[in-house]
Structure formats: structure tokens, C-alpha cells
mmCIF file of C-alpha atoms in Angstrom:
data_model
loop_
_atom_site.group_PDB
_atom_site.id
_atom_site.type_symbol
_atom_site.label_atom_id
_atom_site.label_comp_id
_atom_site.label_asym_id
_atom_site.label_seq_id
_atom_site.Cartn_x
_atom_site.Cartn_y
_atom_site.Cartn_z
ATOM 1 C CA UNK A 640 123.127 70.088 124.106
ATOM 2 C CA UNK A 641 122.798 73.551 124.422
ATOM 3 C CA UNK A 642 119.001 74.981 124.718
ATOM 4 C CA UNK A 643 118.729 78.801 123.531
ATOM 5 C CA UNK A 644 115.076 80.168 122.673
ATOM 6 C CA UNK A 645 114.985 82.911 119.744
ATOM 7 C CA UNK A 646 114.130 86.424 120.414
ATOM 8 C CA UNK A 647 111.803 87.253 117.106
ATOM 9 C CA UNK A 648 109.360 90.298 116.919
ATOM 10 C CA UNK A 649 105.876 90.704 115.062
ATOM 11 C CA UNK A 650 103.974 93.630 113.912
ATOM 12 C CA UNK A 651 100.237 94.127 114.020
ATOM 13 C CA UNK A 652 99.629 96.709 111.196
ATOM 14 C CA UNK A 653 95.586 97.318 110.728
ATOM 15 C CA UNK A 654 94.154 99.574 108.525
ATOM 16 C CA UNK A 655 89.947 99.213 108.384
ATOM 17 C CA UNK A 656 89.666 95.715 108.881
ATOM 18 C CA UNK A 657 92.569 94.761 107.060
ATOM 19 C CA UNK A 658 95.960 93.337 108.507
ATOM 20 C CA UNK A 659 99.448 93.722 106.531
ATOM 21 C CA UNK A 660 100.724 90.101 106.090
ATOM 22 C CA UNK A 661 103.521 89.007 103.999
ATOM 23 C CA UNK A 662 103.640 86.039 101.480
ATOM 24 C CA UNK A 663 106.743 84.186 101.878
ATOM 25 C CA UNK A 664 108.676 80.952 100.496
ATOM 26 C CA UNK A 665 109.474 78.766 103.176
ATOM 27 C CA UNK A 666 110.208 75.088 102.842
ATOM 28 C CA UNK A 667 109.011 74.816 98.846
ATOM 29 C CA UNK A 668 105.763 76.447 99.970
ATOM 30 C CA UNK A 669 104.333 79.867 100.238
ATOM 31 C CA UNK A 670 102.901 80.702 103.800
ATOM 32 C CA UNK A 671 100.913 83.573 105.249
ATOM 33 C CA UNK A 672 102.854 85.696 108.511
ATOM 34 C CA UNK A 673 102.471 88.971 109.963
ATOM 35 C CA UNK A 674 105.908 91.019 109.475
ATOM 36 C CA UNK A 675 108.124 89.057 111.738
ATOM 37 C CA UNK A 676 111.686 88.357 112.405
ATOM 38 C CA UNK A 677 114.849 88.071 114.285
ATOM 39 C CA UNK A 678 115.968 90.778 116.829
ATOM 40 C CA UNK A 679 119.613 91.965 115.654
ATOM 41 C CA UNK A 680 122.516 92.658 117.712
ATOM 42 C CA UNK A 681 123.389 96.095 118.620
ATOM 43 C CA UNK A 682 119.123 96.752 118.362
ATOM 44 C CA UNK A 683 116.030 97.109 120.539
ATOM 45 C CA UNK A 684 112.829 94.891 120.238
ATOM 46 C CA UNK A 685 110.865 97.947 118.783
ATOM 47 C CA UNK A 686 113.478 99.069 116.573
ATOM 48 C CA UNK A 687 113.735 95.476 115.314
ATOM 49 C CA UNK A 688 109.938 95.239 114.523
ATOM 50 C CA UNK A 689 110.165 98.535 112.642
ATOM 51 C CA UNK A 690 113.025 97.275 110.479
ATOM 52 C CA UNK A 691 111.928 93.678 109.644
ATOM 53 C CA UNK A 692 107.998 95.217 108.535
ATOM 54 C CA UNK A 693 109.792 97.712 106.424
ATOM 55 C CA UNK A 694 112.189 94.303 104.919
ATOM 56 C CA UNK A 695 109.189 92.765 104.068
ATOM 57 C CA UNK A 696 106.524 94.363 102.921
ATOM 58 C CA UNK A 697 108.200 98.200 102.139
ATOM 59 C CA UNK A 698 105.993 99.986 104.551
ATOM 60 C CA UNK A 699 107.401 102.370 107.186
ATOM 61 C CA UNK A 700 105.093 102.166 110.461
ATOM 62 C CA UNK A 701 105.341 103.579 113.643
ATOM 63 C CA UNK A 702 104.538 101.248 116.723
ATOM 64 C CA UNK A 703 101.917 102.247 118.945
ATOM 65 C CA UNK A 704 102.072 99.435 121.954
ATOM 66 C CA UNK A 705 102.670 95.904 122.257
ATOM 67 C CA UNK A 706 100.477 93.013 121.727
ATOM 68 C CA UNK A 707 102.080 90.394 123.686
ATOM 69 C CA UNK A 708 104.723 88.164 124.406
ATOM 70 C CA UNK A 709 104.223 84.273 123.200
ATOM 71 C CA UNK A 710 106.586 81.416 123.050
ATOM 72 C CA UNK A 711 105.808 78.870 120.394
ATOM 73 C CA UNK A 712 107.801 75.788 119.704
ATOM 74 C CA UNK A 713 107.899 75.201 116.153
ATOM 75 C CA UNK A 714 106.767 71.300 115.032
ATOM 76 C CA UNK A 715 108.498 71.708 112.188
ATOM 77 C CA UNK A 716 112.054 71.725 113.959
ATOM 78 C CA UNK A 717 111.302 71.601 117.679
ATOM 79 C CA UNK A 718 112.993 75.551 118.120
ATOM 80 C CA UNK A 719 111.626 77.717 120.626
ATOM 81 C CA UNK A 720 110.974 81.227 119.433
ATOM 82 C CA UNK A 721 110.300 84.345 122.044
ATOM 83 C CA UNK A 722 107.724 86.618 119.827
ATOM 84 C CA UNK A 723 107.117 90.130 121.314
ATOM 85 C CA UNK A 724 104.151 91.236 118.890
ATOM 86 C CA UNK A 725 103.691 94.734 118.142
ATOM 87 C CA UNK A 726 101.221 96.728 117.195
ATOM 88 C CA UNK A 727 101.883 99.424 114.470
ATOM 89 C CA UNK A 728 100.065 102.342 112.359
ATOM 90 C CA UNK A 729 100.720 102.330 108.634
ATOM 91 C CA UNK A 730 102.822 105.769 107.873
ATOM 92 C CA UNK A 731 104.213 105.588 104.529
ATOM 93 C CA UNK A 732 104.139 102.868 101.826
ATOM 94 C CA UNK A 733 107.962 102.686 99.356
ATOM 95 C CA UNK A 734 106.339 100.482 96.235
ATOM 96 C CA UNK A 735 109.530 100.196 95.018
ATOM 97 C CA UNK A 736 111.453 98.795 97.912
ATOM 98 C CA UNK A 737 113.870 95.851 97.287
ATOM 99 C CA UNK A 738 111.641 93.025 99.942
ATOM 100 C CA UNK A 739 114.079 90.101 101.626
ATOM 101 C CA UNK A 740 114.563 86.992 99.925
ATOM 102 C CA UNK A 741 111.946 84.278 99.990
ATOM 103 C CA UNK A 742 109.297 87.553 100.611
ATOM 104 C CA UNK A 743 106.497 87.260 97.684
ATOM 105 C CA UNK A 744 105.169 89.617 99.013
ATOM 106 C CA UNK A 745 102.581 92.129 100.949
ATOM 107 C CA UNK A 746 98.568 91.949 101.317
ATOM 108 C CA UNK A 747 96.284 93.285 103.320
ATOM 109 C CA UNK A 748 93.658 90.508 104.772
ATOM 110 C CA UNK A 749 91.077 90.329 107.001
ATOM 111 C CA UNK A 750 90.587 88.042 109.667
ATOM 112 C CA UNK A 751 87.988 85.923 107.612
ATOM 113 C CA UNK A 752 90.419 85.741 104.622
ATOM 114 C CA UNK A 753 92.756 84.974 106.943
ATOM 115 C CA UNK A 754 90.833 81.903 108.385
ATOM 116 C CA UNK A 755 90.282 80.788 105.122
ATOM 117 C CA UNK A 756 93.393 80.463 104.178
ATOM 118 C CA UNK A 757 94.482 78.032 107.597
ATOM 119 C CA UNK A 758 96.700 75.522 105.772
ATOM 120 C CA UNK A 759 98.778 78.958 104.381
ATOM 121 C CA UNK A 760 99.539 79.899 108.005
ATOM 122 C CA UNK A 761 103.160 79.818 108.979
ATOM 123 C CA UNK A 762 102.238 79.402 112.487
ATOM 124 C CA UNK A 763 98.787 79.240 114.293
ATOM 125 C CA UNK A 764 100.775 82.831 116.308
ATOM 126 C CA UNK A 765 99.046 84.569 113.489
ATOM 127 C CA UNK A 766 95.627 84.405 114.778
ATOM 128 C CA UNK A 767 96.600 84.492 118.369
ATOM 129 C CA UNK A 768 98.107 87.765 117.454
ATOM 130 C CA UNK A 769 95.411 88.889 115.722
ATOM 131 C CA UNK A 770 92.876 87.950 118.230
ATOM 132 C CA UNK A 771 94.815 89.646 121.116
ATOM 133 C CA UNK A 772 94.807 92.724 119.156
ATOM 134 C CA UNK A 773 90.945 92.614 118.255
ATOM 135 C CA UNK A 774 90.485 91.788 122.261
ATOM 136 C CA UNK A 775 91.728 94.819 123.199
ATOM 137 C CA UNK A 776 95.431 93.800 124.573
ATOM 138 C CA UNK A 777 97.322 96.638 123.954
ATOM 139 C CA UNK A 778 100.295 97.761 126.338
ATOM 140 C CA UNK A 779 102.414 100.645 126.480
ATOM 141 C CA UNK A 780 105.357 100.571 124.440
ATOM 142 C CA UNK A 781 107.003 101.522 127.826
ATOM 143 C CA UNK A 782 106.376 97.675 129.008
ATOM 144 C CA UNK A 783 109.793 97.072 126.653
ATOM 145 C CA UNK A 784 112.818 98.690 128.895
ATOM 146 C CA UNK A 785 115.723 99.531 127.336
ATOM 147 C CA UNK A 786 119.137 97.679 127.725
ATOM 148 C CA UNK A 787 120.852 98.791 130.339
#
């Protein structure tokens, strides 16, 4: 059998206190994730996490650095995902913008409402996210090189 990890992005989007997460269906439940995703063909890891934030919650951000780079294996169905977590400023918010499928939708959180709402977590990479970001790990958005 063939073993191939998936490349996903994340975005970190604060705004006082408050982190943009998405409500999603997901195995006949609703869970809590940051804006996350697959990375497309033809598309870079920042361009990706631009495009799947705006697919799920209709906000437009521009990415300011990256977060960090995790692999999780997922209980659920033993697959390896690659996250490269962004982080992102708010820029413009389109109320009216057609979400993905299985997207409930957005809300702004912060980490306490977060932690109170553990068994809603679609992975425990939310808070390590998080956390990373509220410690201070920011990189340049020059640490992701473009395909040669």
C-alpha cells in the first residue's frame, strides 16, 4: 500500500481576542476548525490558505506570516495530513458569499469559548494553532519558497 501524507493549509485570522472559525458538518456532527483545507494543483500554500478562508467563511484576508508546520494523523481514519498554518489580517467581509458545502458557518471565538467547546473540535490542531500564534511564533511568509 501506497503511503501519501496530505498537504492542507490553516489560517489564523484574529481580530481583538477573537479567532475566525468555521462551523462545519462532518460525519453527522457539527465541529469547530480554523479555515482549513486542501492545497490545489496548479497553486501555492499561501494562495491556497487565502482561497479556502474566503470558501468558508466569505472573508477576504491577507496573510501576514506563518504559524507553523504540524503533521497530525487523524484517529478517525489513520490519514496523515501536512498543515502549514497561517496567520492572516481580516480585510474585507462578502455577507453574501455562497460558503462550501457542509460549512454552517463563520464565528468569531475566543480561546476560552474555544476550550469550552473541546468535544466540538475537529482536531486538537486548533488549539496548537492557536497557542503558537498567542506564543509569539510567527515567521516570514518568505519561509514558504515558491515552486521552482
Amino acid at each position: 500500500m501506497e503511503w501519501l501524507p496530505h498537504i492542507t493549509v490553516a489560517t489564523i485570522v484574529e481580530d481583538n481576542g477573537r479567532f475566525l472559525m468555521v462551523e462545519e458538518h462532518k460525519a453527522g456532527r457539527n465541529v469547530l476548525n480554523q479555515p482549513a483545507g486542501h492545497l490545489d494543483p496548479d497553486e501555492t500554500l499561501t494562495e491556497a490558505a487565502v482561497r479556502e478562508t474566503l470558501e468558508e467563511t466569505g472573508w477576504d484576508v491577507e496573510p501576514t506570516g506563518v504559524i507553523g508546520i504540524y503533521l497530525y494523523t487523524a484517529p478517525s481514519n489513520g490519514v496523515t495530513y501536512q498543515r502549514v498554518c497561517f496567520s492572516a489580517k481580516a480585510v474585507k467581509h462578502h455577507p453574501d458569499y455562497q460558503l462550501d458545502d457542509g460549512i454552517v458557518g463563520a464565528k468569531w471565538l475566543t480561546r476560552s469559548e474555544l476550550i469550552a467547546q473541546r468535544e466540538h473540535w475537529r482536531s486538537e490542531l486548533i488549539i496548537r494553532c492557536i497557542d503558537d500564534y498567542l506564543a509569539g511564533h510567527h515567521f516570514s511568509l518568505e519561509l514558504i519558497r515558491p515552486s521552482l
